PDB file of C-alpha atoms and ligand atoms in Angstrom:
ATOM      1  CA  MET I   1     -78.481-209.227 286.536  1.00 50.00           C
ATOM      2  CA  ASN I   2     -80.724-206.769 289.001  1.00 47.00           C
ATOM      3  CA  THR I   3     -82.477-204.433 286.599  1.00 48.00           C
ATOM      4  CA  SER I   4     -84.706-201.937 287.912  1.00 45.00           C
ATOM      5  CA  ALA I   5     -87.267-202.715 285.554  1.00 46.00           C
ATOM      6  CA  GLU I   6     -88.710-204.712 288.234  1.00 43.00           C
ATOM      7  CA  SER I   7     -88.762-202.411 291.011  1.00 41.00           C
ATOM      8  CA  SER I   8     -92.549-201.210 290.908  1.00 41.00           C
ATOM      9  CA  HIS I   9     -95.082-202.803 292.669  1.00 41.00           C
ATOM     10  CA  ALA I  10     -97.136-204.157 289.368  1.00 46.00           C
ATOM     11  CA  LEU I  11     -97.474-207.320 288.855  1.00 56.00           C
ATOM     12  CA  VAL I  12     -94.081-208.848 287.500  1.00 52.00           C
ATOM     13  CA  GLN I  13     -94.492-210.019 284.011  1.00 75.00           C
ATOM     14  CA  GLN I  14     -91.248-211.618 283.717  1.00 85.00           C
ATOM     15  CA  CYS I  15     -89.725-215.110 285.357  1.00 89.00           C
ATOM     16  CA  PRO I  16     -88.120-214.083 288.327  1.00 89.00           C
ATOM     17  CA  VAL I  17     -85.126-216.458 287.474  1.00 91.00           C
ATOM     18  CA  CYS I  18     -84.348-215.766 284.074  1.00 92.00           C
ATOM     19  CA  ASP I  19     -86.312-212.685 283.138  1.00 89.00           C
ATOM     20  CA  ALA I  20     -88.022-213.911 280.099  1.00 90.00           C
ATOM     21  CA  PRO I  21     -91.526-212.576 279.420  1.00 86.00           C
ATOM     22  CA  LEU I  22     -94.567-214.536 280.942  1.00 81.00           C
ATOM     23  CA  ARG I  23     -98.224-214.639 279.907  1.00 70.00           C
ATOM     24  CA  VAL I  24     -99.943-213.113 283.356  1.00 60.00           C
ATOM     25  CA  GLU I  25    -103.409-214.581 282.635  1.00 58.00           C
ATOM     26  CA  SER I  26    -102.641-217.737 284.885  1.00 54.00           C
ATOM     27  CA  PHE I  27     -99.932-216.409 286.659  1.00 54.00           C
ATOM     28  CA  ARG I  28    -101.547-216.801 290.325  1.00 56.00           C
ATOM     29  CA  SER I  29    -102.667-220.466 289.534  1.00 53.00           C
ATOM     30  CA  GLY I  30     -99.286-221.729 290.594  1.00 57.00           C
ATOM     31  CA  GLU I  31     -99.271-223.803 287.379  1.00 69.00           C
ATOM     32  CA  THR I  32     -97.005-220.979 285.349  1.00 79.00           C
ATOM     33  CA  VAL I  33     -94.108-222.575 283.940  1.00 83.00           C
ATOM     34  CA  CYS I  34     -91.175-220.498 282.409  1.00 87.00           C
ATOM     35  CA  SER I  35     -90.814-221.700 278.584  1.00 85.00           C
ATOM     36  CA  LYS I  36     -87.438-220.846 278.526  1.00 90.00           C
ATOM     37  CA  CYS I  37     -85.759-221.736 281.755  1.00 89.00           C
ATOM     38  CA  GLY I  38     -88.750-224.265 283.021  1.00 86.00           C
ATOM     39  CA  HIS I  39     -88.864-222.750 286.445  1.00 86.00           C
ATOM     40  CA  VAL I  40     -92.427-223.046 287.813  1.00 83.00           C
ATOM     41  CA  ILE I  41     -93.614-219.668 288.935  1.00 84.00           C
ATOM     42  CA  TRP I  42     -94.060-219.973 292.667  1.00 88.00           C
ATOM     43  CA  TYR I  43     -92.740-216.503 293.618  1.00 90.00           C
ATOM     44  CA  GLN I  44     -92.480-212.910 292.368  1.00 87.00           C
ATOM     45  CA  LYS I  45     -89.602-210.555 292.688  1.00 90.00           C
ATOM     46  CA  ARG I  46     -89.046-207.226 293.858  1.00 91.00           C
ATOM     47  CA  MET I  47     -85.862-205.613 294.541  1.00 92.00           C
ATOM     48  CA  VAL I  48     -86.096-202.699 297.208  1.00 94.00           C
ATOM     49  CA  ASP I  49     -82.719-200.888 298.683  1.00 92.00           C
ATOM     50  CA  GLY I  50     -80.963-203.571 296.930  1.00 91.00           C
ATOM     51  CA  ALA I  51     -82.573-206.426 298.691  1.00 95.00           C
ATOM     52  CA  ALA I  52     -84.334-209.122 296.611  1.00 95.00           C
ATOM     53  CA  ILE I  53     -88.158-209.832 297.770  1.00 96.00           C
ATOM     54  CA  MET I  54     -89.448-212.592 296.679  1.00 95.00           C
ATOM     55  CA  ASP I  55     -93.230-212.613 297.331  1.00 93.00           C
ATOM     56  CA  ALA I  56     -94.153-216.526 297.541  1.00 92.00           C
ATOM     57  CA  ILE I  57     -97.517-216.881 295.812  1.00 87.00           C
ATOM     58  CA  SER I  58     -97.590-220.450 295.885  1.00 77.00           C
ATOM     59  CA  GLY I  59     -96.249-222.888 298.587  1.00 69.00           C
ATOM     60  CA  ILE I  60     -96.377-226.052 295.830  1.00 69.00           C
ATOM     61  CA  VAL I  61     -93.056-226.190 294.340  1.00 61.00           C
ATOM     62  CA  ALA I  62     -89.800-226.315 295.798  1.00 56.00           C
ATOM     63  CA  ILE I  63     -87.703-228.893 294.174  1.00 71.00           C
ATOM     64  CA  ASN I  64     -84.005-229.373 293.896  1.00 76.00           C
ATOM     65  CA  THR I  65     -83.332-228.383 290.426  1.00 81.00           C
ATOM     66  CA  ASP I  66     -85.610-225.312 291.136  1.00 84.00           C
ATOM     67  CA  ILE I  67     -83.954-224.295 294.255  1.00 88.00           C
ATOM     68  CA  GLU I  68     -80.625-224.508 292.565  1.00 88.00           C
ATOM     69  CA  ARG I  69     -81.884-221.978 289.420  1.00 89.00           C
ATOM     70  CA  VAL I  70     -83.385-219.872 292.019  1.00 91.00           C
ATOM     71  CA  SER I  71     -80.294-219.473 294.295  1.00 91.00           C
ATOM     72  CA  LYS I  72     -77.999-219.072 291.580  1.00 91.00           C
ATOM     73  CA  SER I  73     -80.402-215.971 289.946  1.00 91.00           C
ATOM     74  CA  LEU I  74     -80.094-214.676 293.683  1.00 91.00           C
ATOM     75  CA  VAL I  75     -76.476-215.034 294.304  1.00 91.00           C
ATOM     76  CA  ALA I  76     -75.304-214.009 290.708  1.00 85.00           C
ATOM     77  CA  GLY I  77     -74.864-210.422 291.282  1.00 76.00           C
ATOM     78  CA  PRO I  78     -71.777-208.622 292.684  1.00 75.00           C
ATOM     79  CA  ASP I  79     -73.198-207.859 296.107  1.00 79.00           C
ATOM     80  CA  LYS I  80     -73.667-210.426 298.881  1.00 86.00           C
ATOM     81  CA  ALA I  81     -76.917-211.950 298.515  1.00 92.00           C
ATOM     82  CA  ARG I  82     -79.517-210.001 300.714  1.00 96.00           C
ATOM     83  CA  VAL I  83     -82.781-211.899 300.397  1.00 97.00           C
ATOM     84  CA  ILE I  84     -86.248-211.398 302.087  1.00 97.00           C
ATOM     85  CA  LEU I  85     -88.818-214.227 301.536  1.00 97.00           C
ATOM     86  CA  ASN I  86     -92.083-212.523 302.024  1.00 97.00           C
ATOM     87  CA  LEU I  87     -94.770-215.576 302.884  1.00 96.00           C
ATOM     88  CA  SER I  88     -97.930-213.273 303.475  1.00 96.00           C
ATOM     89  CA  GLN I  89     -99.916-214.905 300.553  1.00 93.00           C
ATOM     90  CA  LEU I  90     -99.278-218.492 301.986  1.00 93.00           C
ATOM     91  CA  LYS I  91    -101.843-219.821 304.714  1.00 92.00           C
ATOM     92  CA  PHE I  92     -99.964-223.066 304.948  1.00 90.00           C
ATOM     93  CA  ILE I  93     -96.611-224.651 303.672  1.00 91.00           C
ATOM     94  CA  SER I  94     -96.154-228.284 303.149  1.00 88.00           C
ATOM     95  CA  SER I  95     -93.057-229.970 304.200  1.00 87.00           C
ATOM     96  CA  ALA I  96     -91.468-229.968 300.794  1.00 86.00           C
ATOM     97  CA  PHE I  97     -91.960-226.244 300.577  1.00 89.00           C
ATOM     98  CA  VAL I  98     -90.036-226.129 303.965  1.00 92.00           C
ATOM     99  CA  ALA I  99     -87.534-228.550 302.645  1.00 90.00           C
ATOM    100  CA  GLY I 100     -87.186-226.182 299.845  1.00 90.00           C
ATOM    101  CA  MET I 101     -86.785-223.220 302.068  1.00 93.00           C
ATOM    102  CA  ILE I 102     -83.905-225.193 303.764  1.00 94.00           C
ATOM    103  CA  ALA I 103     -81.898-225.782 300.572  1.00 93.00           C
ATOM    104  CA  LEU I 104     -82.506-222.068 299.605  1.00 94.00           C
ATOM    105  CA  GLN I 105     -80.821-220.935 302.969  1.00 95.00           C
ATOM    106  CA  LYS I 106     -77.994-223.197 302.824  1.00 95.00           C
ATOM    107  CA  ARG I 107     -77.373-222.148 299.197  1.00 94.00           C
ATOM    108  CA  ILE I 108     -77.528-218.385 299.970  1.00 95.00           C
ATOM    109  CA  ARG I 109     -75.118-218.486 303.210  1.00 95.00           C
ATOM    110  CA  ALA I 110     -72.631-220.576 301.308  1.00 94.00           C
ATOM    111  CA  ALA I 111     -72.796-217.588 299.023  1.00 93.00           C
ATOM    112  CA  ASP I 112     -72.323-215.594 302.232  1.00 94.00           C
ATOM    113  CA  GLY I 113     -76.081-213.838 301.937  1.00 96.00           C
ATOM    114  CA  ARG I 114     -78.637-213.832 304.134  1.00 97.00           C
ATOM    115  CA  LEU I 115     -82.073-215.008 303.858  1.00 97.00           C
ATOM    116  CA  VAL I 116     -84.712-213.328 306.133  1.00 98.00           C
ATOM    117  CA  LEU I 117     -88.300-214.711 306.335  1.00 98.00           C
ATOM    118  CA  CYS I 118     -91.210-212.369 307.066  1.00 98.00           C
ATOM    119  CA  GLU I 119     -94.916-211.701 307.247  1.00 98.00           C
ATOM    120  CA  MET I 120     -95.910-215.359 308.365  1.00 97.00           C
ATOM    121  CA  HIS I 121     -99.482-216.337 308.887  1.00 96.00           C
ATOM    122  CA  PRO I 122     -99.816-217.913 312.207  1.00 96.00           C
ATOM    123  CA  ILE I 123    -100.130-221.430 310.888  1.00 95.00           C
ATOM    124  CA  VAL I 124     -97.086-221.309 308.926  1.00 95.00           C
ATOM    125  CA  ARG I 125     -95.056-220.088 311.865  1.00 96.00           C
ATOM    126  CA  GLU I 126     -96.466-222.820 313.973  1.00 95.00           C
ATOM    127  CA  THR I 127     -95.319-225.235 311.215  1.00 94.00           C
ATOM    128  CA  LEU I 128     -91.734-223.908 311.716  1.00 95.00           C
ATOM    129  CA  HIS I 129     -91.814-223.934 315.363  1.00 95.00           C
ATOM    130  CA  GLY I 130     -93.175-227.391 315.286  1.00 94.00           C
ATOM    131  CA  ALA I 131     -90.169-228.422 313.052  1.00 92.00           C
ATOM    132  CA  ARG I 132     -87.934-226.750 315.375  1.00 94.00           C
ATOM    133  CA  LEU I 133     -86.738-224.329 312.426  1.00 95.00           C
ATOM    134  CA  ASP I 134     -87.945-220.874 313.836  1.00 92.00           C
ATOM    135  CA  THR I 135     -84.510-220.691 315.187  1.00 93.00           C
ATOM    136  CA  TYR I 136     -82.832-222.119 312.045  1.00 96.00           C
ATOM    137  CA  PHE I 137     -84.315-219.372 310.024  1.00 97.00           C
ATOM    138  CA  GLU I 138     -83.868-215.752 310.715  1.00 97.00           C
ATOM    139  CA  ILE I 139     -87.587-214.608 310.992  1.00 97.00           C
ATOM    140  CA  CYS I 140     -89.112-210.611 311.067  1.00 98.00           C
ATOM    141  CA  ASP I 141     -92.866-210.366 311.625  1.00 97.00           C
ATOM    142  CA  THR I 142     -92.840-207.477 308.990  1.00 98.00           C
ATOM    143  CA  GLU I 143     -90.970-206.778 305.888  1.00 98.00           C
ATOM    144  CA  LYS I 144     -89.901-203.727 306.887  1.00 98.00           C
ATOM    145  CA  GLU I 145     -88.319-205.061 309.979  1.00 98.00           C
ATOM    146  CA  ALA I 146     -86.500-207.725 307.438  1.00 98.00           C
ATOM    147  CA  LEU I 147     -85.474-205.024 305.322  1.00 97.00           C
ATOM    148  CA  ASP I 148     -84.121-202.920 308.542  1.00 97.00           C
ATOM    149  CA  SER I 149     -82.261-206.182 309.543  1.00 96.00           C
ATOM    150  CA  LEU I 150     -80.340-206.638 306.431  1.00 94.00           C
ATOM    151  CA  SER I 151     -79.533-202.846 305.925  1.00 88.00           C
TER     152      SER I 151
HETATM  153 ZN1   ZN K 201     -87.640-218.377 283.683  1.00 91.29          ZN
END
């Protein structure tokens, strides 16, 4: 499941869930849908030191069926899932997105894995704080701190 083909920092040109090739022109619009599995592309995936780093590129999609697909793909490997959600590209998050992150966290924890959030915009952090979720999630300031905490 975890191929090394996507370890570079180049724009990922495949679906982060099923690895099907994607057309890249509209990748950042938040409206790209994988024609194979139906996943709406809201993040790109990188593997760093055995941890899956999800770079959120859109805060619009986090519906239950999608979270189920995403979490399945993350916990599919033989190792316990170690997942970092990098939110640096999101300036705000919706309550639906927050609900999606909670669902993702639950599923990863159920598989004995860990999810760490990092690189949050102050407004995003405030949103989580206001919802009293900044203690529910593991949060690190930087991606490096997140990687260190998972190693
Ligand atoms: Zn797909």
